[in-house]
Coordinates of C-alpha atoms in Angstrom, one line a residue:
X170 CA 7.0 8.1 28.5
X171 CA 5.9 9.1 25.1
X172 CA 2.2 9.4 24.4
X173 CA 0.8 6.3 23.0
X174 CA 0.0 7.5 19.9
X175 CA 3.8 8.6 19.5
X176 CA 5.0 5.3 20.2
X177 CA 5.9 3.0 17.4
X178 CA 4.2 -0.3 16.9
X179 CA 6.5 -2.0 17.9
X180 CA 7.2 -0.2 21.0
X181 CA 3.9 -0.2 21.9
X182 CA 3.6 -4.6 21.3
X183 CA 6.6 -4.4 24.0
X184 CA 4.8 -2.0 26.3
X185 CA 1.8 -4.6 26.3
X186 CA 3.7 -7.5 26.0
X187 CA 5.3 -6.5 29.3
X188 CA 1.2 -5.4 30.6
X189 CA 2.5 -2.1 30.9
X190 CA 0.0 -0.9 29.0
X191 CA -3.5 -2.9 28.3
X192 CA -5.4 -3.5 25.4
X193 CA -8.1 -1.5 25.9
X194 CA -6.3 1.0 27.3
X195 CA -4.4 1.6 24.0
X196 CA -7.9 1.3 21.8
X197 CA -9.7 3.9 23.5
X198 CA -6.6 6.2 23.4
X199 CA -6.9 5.9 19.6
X200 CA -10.8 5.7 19.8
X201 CA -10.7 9.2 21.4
X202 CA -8.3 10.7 18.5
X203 CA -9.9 9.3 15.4
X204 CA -13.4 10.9 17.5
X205 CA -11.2 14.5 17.7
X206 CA -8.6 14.9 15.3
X207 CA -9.4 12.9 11.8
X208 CA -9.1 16.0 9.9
X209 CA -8.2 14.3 6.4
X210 CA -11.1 12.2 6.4
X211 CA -9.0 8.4 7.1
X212 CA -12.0 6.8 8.8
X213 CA -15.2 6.0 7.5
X214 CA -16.4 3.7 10.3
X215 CA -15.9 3.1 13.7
X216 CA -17.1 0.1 15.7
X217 CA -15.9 1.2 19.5
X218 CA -17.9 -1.2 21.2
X219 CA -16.4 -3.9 19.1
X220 CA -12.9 -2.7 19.5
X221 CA -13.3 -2.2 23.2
X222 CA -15.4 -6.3 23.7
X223 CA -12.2 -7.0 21.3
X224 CA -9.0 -5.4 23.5
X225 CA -10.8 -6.9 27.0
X226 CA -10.7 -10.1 25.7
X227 CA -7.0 -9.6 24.9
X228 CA -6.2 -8.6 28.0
X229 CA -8.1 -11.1 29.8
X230 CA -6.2 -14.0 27.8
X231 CA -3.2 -16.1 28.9
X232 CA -1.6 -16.2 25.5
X233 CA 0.2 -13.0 24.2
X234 CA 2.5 -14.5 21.7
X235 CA 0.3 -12.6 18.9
X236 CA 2.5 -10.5 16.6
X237 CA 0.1 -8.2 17.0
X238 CA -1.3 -8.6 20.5
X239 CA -3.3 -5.6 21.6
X240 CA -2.5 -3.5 18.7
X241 CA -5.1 -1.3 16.8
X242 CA -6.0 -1.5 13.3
X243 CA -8.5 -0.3 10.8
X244 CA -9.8 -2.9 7.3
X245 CA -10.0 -1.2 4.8
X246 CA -13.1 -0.1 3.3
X247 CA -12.5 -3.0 0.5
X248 CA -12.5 -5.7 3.2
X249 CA -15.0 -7.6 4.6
X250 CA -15.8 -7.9 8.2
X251 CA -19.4 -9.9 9.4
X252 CA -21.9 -7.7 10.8
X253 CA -19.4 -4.3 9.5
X254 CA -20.4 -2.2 6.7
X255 CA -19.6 -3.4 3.6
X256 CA -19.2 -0.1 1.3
X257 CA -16.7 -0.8 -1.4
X258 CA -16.1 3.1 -1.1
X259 CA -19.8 3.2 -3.7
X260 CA -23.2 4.7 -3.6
X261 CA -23.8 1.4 -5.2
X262 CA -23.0 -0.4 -2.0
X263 CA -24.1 2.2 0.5
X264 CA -26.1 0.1 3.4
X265 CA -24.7 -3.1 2.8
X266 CA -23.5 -5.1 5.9
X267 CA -21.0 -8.2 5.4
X268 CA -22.3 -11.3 6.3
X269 CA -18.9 -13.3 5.9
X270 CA -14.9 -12.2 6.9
X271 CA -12.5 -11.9 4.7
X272 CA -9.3 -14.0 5.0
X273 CA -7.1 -11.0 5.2
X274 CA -9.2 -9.8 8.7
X275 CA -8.9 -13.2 10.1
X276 CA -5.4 -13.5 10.0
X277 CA -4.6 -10.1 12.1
X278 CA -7.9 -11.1 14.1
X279 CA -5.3 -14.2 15.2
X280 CA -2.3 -12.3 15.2
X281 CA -3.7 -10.0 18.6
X282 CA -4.9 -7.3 16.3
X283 CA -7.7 -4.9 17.8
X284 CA -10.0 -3.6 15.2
X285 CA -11.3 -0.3 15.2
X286 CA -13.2 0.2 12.1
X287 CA -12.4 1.0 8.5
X288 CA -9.9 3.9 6.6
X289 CA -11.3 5.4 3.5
X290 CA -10.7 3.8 -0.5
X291 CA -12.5 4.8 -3.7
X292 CA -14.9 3.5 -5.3
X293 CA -13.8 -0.2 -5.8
X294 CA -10.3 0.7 -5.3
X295 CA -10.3 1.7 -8.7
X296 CA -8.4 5.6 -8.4
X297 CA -5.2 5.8 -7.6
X298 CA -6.5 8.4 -5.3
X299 CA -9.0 8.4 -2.5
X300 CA -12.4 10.2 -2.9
X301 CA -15.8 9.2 -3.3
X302 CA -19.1 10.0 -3.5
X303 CA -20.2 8.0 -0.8
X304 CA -17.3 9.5 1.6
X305 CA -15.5 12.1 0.3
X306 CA -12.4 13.3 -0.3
X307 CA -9.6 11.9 1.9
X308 CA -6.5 14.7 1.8
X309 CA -3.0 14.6 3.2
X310 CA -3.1 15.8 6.7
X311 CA -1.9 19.4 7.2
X312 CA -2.8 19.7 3.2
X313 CA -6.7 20.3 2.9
X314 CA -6.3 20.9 -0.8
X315 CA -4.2 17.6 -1.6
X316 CA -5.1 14.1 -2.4
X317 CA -3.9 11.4 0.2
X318 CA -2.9 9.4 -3.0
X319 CA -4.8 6.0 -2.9
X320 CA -6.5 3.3 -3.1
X321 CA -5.4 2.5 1.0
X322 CA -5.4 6.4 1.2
X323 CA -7.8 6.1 4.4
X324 CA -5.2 3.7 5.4
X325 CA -2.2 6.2 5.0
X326 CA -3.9 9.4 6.7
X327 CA -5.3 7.9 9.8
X328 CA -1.1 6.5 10.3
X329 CA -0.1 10.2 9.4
X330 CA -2.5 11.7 12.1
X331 CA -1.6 9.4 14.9
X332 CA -4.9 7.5 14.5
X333 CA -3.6 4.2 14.0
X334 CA -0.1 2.4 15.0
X335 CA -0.2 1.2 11.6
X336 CA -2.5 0.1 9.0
X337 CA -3.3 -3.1 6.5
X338 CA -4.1 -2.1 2.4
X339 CA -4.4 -3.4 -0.5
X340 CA -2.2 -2.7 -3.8
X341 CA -3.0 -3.2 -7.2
X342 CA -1.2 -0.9 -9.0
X343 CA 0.4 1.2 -6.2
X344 CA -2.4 1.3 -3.7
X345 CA -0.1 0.7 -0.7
X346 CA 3.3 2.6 -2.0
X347 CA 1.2 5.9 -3.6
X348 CA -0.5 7.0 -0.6
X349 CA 2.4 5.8 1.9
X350 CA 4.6 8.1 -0.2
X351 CA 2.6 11.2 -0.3
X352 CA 1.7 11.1 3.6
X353 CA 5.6 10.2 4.6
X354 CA 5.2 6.9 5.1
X355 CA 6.6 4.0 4.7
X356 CA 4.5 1.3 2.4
X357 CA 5.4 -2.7 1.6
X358 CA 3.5 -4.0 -1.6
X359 CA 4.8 -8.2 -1.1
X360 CA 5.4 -10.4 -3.5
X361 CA 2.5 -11.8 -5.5
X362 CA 1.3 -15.0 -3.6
X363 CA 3.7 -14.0 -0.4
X364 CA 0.3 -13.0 1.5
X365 CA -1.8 -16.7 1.4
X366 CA -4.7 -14.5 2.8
X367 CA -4.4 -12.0 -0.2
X368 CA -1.8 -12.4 -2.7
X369 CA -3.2 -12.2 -6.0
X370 CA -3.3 -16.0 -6.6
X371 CA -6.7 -16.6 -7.7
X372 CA -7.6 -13.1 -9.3
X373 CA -7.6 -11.8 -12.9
X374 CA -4.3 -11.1 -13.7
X375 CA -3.3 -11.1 -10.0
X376 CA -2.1 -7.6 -9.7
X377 CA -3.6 -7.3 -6.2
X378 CA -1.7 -7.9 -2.7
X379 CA -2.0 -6.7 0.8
X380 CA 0.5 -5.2 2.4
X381 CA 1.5 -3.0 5.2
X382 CA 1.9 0.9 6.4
X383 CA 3.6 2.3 9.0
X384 CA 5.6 5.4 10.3
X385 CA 8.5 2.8 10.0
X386 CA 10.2 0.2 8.3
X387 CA 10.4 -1.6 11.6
X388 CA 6.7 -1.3 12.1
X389 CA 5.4 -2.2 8.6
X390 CA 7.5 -5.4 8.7
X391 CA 5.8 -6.4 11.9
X392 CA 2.2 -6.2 10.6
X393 CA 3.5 -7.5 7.0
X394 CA 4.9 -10.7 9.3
X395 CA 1.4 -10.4 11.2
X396 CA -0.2 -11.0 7.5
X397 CA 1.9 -13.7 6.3
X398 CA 0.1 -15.9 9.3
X399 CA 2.9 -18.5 9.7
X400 CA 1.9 -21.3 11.9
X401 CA 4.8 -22.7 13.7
X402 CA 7.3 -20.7 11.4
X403 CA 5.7 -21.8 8.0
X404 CA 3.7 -20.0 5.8
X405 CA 0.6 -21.7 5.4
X406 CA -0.2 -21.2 1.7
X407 CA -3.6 -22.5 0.6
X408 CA -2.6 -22.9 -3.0
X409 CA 0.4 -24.4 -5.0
X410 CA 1.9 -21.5 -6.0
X411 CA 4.7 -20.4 -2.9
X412 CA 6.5 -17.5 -3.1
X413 CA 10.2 -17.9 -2.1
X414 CA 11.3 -17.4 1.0
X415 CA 15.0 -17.8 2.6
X416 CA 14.1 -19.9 5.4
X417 CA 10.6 -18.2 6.6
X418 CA 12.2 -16.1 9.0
X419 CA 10.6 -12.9 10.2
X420 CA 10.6 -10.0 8.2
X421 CA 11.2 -8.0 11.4
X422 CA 14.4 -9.1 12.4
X423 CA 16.1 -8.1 9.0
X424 CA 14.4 -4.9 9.9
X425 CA 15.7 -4.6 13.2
X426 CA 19.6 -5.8 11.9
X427 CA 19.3 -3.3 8.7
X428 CA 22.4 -5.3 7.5
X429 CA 24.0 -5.3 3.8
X430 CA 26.0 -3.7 1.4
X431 CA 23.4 -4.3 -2.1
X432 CA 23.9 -3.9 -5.7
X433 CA 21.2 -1.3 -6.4
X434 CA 20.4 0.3 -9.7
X435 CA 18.4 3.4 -11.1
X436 CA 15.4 2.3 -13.5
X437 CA 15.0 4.7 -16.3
X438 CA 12.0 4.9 -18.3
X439 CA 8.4 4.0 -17.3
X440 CA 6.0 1.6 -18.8
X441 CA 3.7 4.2 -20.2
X442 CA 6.5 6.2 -22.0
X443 CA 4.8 4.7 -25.3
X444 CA 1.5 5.8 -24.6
X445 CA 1.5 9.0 -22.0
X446 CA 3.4 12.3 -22.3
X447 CA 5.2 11.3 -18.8
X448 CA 7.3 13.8 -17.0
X449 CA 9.0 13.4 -13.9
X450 CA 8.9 16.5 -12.0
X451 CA 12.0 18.0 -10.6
X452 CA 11.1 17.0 -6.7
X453 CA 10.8 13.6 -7.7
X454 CA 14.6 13.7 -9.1
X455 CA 15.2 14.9 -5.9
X456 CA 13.8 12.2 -3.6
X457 CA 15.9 9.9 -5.8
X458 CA 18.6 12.0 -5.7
X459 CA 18.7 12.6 -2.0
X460 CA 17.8 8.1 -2.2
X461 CA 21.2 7.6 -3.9
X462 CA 23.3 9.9 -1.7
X463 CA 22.0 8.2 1.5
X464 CA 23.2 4.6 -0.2
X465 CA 26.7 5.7 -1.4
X466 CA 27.3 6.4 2.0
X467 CA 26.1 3.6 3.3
X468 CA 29.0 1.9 0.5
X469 CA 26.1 0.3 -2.0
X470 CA 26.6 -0.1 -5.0
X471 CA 24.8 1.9 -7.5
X472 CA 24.3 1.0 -11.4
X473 CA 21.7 2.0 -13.8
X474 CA 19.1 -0.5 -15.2
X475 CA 16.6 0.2 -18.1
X476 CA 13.1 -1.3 -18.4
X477 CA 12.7 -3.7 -20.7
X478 CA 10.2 -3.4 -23.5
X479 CA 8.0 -6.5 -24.5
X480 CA 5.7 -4.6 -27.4
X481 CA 4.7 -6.5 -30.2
X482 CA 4.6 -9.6 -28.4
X483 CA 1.7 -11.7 -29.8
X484 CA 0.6 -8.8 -31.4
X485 CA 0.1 -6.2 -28.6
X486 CA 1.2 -3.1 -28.7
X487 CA 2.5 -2.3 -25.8
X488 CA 2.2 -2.0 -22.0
X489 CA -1.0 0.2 -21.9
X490 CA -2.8 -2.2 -23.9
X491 CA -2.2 -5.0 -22.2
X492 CA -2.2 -3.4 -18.5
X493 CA -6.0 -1.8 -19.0
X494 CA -6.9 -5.3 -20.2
X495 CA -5.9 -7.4 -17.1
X496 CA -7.9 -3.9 -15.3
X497 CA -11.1 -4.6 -17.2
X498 CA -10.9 -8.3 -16.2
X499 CA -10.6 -7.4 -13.0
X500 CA -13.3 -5.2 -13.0
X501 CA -15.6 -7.8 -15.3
X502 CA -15.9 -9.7 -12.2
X503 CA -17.3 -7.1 -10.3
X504 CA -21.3 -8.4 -9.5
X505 CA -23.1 -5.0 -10.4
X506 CA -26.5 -5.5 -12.4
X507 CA -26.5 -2.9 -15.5
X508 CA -29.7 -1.7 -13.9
X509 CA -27.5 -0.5 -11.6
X510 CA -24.1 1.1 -12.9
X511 CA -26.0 4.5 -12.8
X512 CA -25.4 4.7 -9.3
X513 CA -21.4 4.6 -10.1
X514 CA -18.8 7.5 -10.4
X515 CA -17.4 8.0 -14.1
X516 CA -13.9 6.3 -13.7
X517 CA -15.3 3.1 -12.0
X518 CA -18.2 2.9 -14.8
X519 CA -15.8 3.8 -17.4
X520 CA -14.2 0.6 -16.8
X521 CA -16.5 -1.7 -15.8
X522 CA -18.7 -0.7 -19.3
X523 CA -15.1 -0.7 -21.3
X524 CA -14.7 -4.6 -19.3
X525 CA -18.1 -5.5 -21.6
X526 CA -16.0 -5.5 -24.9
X527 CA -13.4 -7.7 -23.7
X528 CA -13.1 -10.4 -25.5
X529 CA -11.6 -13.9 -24.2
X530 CA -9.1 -14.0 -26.5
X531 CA -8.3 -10.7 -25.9
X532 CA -7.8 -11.5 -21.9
X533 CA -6.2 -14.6 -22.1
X534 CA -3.6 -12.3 -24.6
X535 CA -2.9 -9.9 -22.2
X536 CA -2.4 -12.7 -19.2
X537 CA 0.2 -14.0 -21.7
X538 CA 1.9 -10.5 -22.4
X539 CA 2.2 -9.8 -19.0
X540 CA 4.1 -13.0 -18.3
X541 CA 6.7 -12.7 -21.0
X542 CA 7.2 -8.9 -19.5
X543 CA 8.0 -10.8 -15.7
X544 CA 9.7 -13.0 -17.8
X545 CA 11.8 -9.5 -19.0
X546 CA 11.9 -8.2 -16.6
X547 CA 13.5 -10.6 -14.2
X548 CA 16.1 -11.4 -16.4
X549 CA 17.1 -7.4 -16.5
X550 CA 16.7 -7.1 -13.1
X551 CA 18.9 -10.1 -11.9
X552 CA 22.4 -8.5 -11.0
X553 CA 20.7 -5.9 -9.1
X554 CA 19.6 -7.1 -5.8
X555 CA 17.1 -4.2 -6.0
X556 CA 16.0 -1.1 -8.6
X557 CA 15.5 2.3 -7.4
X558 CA 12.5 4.4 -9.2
X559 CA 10.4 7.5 -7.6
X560 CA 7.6 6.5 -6.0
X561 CA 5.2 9.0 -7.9
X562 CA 6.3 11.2 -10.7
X563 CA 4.7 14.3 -9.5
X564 CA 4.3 15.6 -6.2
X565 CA 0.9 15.5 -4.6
X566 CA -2.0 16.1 -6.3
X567 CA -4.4 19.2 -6.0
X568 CA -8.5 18.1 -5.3
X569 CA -9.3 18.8 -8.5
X570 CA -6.7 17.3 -10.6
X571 CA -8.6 14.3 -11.5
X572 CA -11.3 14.9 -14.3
X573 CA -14.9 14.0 -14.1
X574 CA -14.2 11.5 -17.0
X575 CA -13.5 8.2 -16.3
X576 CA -10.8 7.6 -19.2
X577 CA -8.9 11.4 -18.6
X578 CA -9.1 9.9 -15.1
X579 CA -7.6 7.0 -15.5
X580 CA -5.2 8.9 -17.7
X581 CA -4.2 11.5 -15.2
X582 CA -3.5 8.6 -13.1
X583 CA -1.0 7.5 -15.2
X584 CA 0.8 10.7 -15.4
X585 CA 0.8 10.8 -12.1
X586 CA 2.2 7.6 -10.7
X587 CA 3.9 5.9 -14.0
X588 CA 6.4 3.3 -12.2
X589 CA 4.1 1.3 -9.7
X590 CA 1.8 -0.5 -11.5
X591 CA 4.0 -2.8 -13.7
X592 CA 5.5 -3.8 -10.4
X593 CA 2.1 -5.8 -9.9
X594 CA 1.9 -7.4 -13.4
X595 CA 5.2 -8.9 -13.0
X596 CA 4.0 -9.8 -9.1
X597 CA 7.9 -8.3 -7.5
X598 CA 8.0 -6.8 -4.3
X599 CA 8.5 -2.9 -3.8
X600 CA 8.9 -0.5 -0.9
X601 CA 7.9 3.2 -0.6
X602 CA 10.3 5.2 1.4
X603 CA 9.5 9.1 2.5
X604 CA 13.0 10.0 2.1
X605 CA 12.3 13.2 1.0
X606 CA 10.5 17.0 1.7
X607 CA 9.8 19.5 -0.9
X608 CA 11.0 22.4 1.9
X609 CA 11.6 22.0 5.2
X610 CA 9.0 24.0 6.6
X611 CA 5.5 22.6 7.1
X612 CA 4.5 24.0 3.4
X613 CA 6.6 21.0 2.2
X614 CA 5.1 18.0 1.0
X615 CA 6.4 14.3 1.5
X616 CA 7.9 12.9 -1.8
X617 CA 9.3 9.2 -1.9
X618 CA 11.0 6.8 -4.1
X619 CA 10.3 3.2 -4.3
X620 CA 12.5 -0.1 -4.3
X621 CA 11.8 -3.3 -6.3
X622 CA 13.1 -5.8 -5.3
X623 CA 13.8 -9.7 -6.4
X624 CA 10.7 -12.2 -5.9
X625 CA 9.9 -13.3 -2.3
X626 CA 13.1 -10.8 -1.0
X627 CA 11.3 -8.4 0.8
X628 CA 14.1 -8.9 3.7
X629 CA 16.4 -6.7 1.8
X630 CA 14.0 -3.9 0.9
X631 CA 13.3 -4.1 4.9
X632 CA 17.2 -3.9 5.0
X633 CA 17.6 -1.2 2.5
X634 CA 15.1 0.6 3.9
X635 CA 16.0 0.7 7.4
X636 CA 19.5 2.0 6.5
X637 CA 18.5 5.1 4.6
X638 CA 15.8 5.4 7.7
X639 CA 18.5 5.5 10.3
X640 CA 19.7 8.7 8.1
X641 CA 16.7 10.0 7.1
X642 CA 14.9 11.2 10.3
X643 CA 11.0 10.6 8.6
X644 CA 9.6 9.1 11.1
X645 CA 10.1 11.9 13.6
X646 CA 8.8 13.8 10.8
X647 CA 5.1 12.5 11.1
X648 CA 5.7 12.5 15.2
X649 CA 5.9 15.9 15.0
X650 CA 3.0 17.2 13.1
X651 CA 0.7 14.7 14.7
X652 CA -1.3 17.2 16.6
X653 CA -1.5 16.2 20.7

């Protein structure tokens, strides 16, 4: 048999399912390797003697029907967890212990999950990148000098090193498909209100979703199942708003099947053409490249689909305005006296100071932009039963790419990952895919594209996905430069 931490999620549920393997046996397995071999700097806590009390319980119960029964995880750093550290990734935070648990952790606490501790994020999840002063820099394994992309960048590196099956995030902008990409991962942003746990219903401008990541597409559709929390086959949304769904079936079995021939076009143009001097670099062209080859054969069809504009709409000028104004709402909510905001890093003060001078008028403007862009949007994507964009425009970044100036920051951001974020204003689903390697030797670096897909669809990204993995060997690719 492989070693455990070359198994698959889902082979390794079936190894416990059958008591093949125990509980705890699999958490200290993956205990002892985040304790050896976390090299990139994924996890930022560990809790072994709550993972351990955790998996001996599981193993000790009659009921395995979890989806994730004895399965390791990590929160991430953004998540609360009673009696854990409560960080935020910020100096700001640094001591804090949670005395309540987040939804999110709840629901894979039901679902079987064992937690070990918690992956890395920046400050607030603000970067699209994950460093911090608090923690450090988290960097793509086997690449010292390169950014793990981010925010659930902790989340990404401890998958890419073997430390974790698979890993919960968080996406806002790209937070789960950015890193995913850049590590050779797969990563499934859901449909806004599609997680009841943490869907964006209920947030400014409700960009922000969990999701899933995982070596494969098999794997991340078991977890993203795991966080949907269906009782009895339903989705048990909390709030009116209910994503579609054909039937609430599992998101795993049209991942197993990988079924379909799909109607599949190439996006050109980005949101921030308008406002950022964005260039796609050649290896990007060439994940999508090698993306489109993959689906011909498979017999898709493939179109071409441009991005509708909605400038000038009630007077705004265009996506960057509108986009940094749902951000600073987001980031006017944050509870941080102004005593206090010198303890903050210069992107994550930069906008929480900018957030001061938003008006209400100005918010409620934005909200209102945004929806006649979904409104756009939807209506241009329609024939296509999903659109096919890089997953980051460069490849990844060096350490010191990212200025220590909050708006360059946020601007080099942009540059850097120019189709992900709209995808969370307009609330869609998209999946990162590592179909790609800059060379084939272990200099190369994972580059990805990304597929959007219709609202509440995510079976046929799943679908997709799986096809172009059954060509595309990636997942052998992280296997292999796990180190033992």
């Amino acid at each position: 048999m492989s070693a455990i931490h070359e198994l698959g999620a889902l082979d390794l549920w079936r190894l416990l399912h059958a008591r093949q393997l125990s509980a705890v046996e699999v958490a200290e397995h993956f205990l002892d390797r985040i304790d050896r071999l976390d090299e990139a700097n994924a996890i930022v806590h560990v809790d072994a003697e709550l993972a351990i009390a955790r998996a001996r319980a599981i193993d000790d119960a009659d009921d395995r029907t979890g989806l994730i029964h004895g399965l390791p995880f990590a929160d991430k750093d953004l998540t609360r967890r009673a009696g854990q550290p409560a960080s935020l990734g910020s100096r700001w935070q640094a001591g804090v212990i949670a005395d309540v648990t987040d939804p999110v952790a709840s629901v894979l606490d039901a679902a079987g999950g064992v937690v070990l501790g918690r992956t890395a994020a920046p400050e607030l999840g603000f970067a699209g990148y994950t460093r911090s002063a608090l923690h450090g820099p988290t960097t793509l394994p086997g690449h010292p000098g390169l950014h793990a992309g981010g925010s659930s960048g902790g989340a990404a590196a401890a998958v890419a090193q073997g430390l974790l099956p698979f890993a919960p995030g968080s996406d806002g902008g790209g937070s789960i498909r950015i890193p995913a990409a850049t590590c050779g991962l797969v990563g499934l942003k859901p449909t806004r209100g599609r997680i009841p746990a943490n869907g964006g219903v209920g947030q400014v401008g409700g960009l922000v979703t969990a999701g899933a990541i995982g070596r494969s597409v098999m794997d991340v559709a078991l977890l993203t199942d795991a966080l949907i929390g269906r009782v009895n086959g339903v989705t048990p949304h909390a709030l009116t708003l209910r994503s579609p769904e054909r039937d609430d079936g599992s998101l795993l079995a049209a991942a197993v099947r990988g079924e379909g021939r799909f109607r599949i076009a190439v996006m050109t143009g980005t949101p921030w053409d308008a406002s950022h001097d964005i260039r796609i670099a050649p290896e990007a062209d060439d994940a999508v490249a090698t993306a489109i080859r993959a689906l011909e054969a498979f017999g898709h069809e493939i179109g071409e689909v441009a991005l509708p504009d909605a400038s000038g709409f009630l007077g705004v000028s265009g996506y960057a305005e509108a986009f940094t104004a749902l951000w600073r709402g987001g980031a006017a909510t944050v509870p941080i006296a102004r005593e206090d905001r010198h303890l903050l890093e210069p992107l994550a003060r930069w906008i929480i100071d900018t957030s001061d001078h938003l008006t209400a008028g100005g918010l409620a403007t934005a909200q209102l932009w945004a929806t006649e862009l979904e409104r756009r949007v939807l209506a241009a994507f329609a024939p296509w039963d999903a659109v096919l964009t890089p997953a980051t425009a460069l490849t990844p970044r060096p350490l010191d790419w990212y200025p220590q100036d909050g708006e360059a920051d946020f601007d080099a951001q942009v540059l850097h990952t120019p189709h992900t974020s709209f995808v969370n204003m307009v609330g869609l689903p998209a999946i990162a895919l590592p179909v790609h390697r800059t060379a084939p030797t272990a200099d190369g670096v994972p580059m990805g594209v990304q597929l959007i897909g219709r609202p509440g669809e995510e079976a046929t990204l799943l679908a997709i996905g799986r096809q172009l993995e059954r060509r595309i060997p990636w997942t052998q690719r992280v296997v292999t430069a796990m180190r033992p």
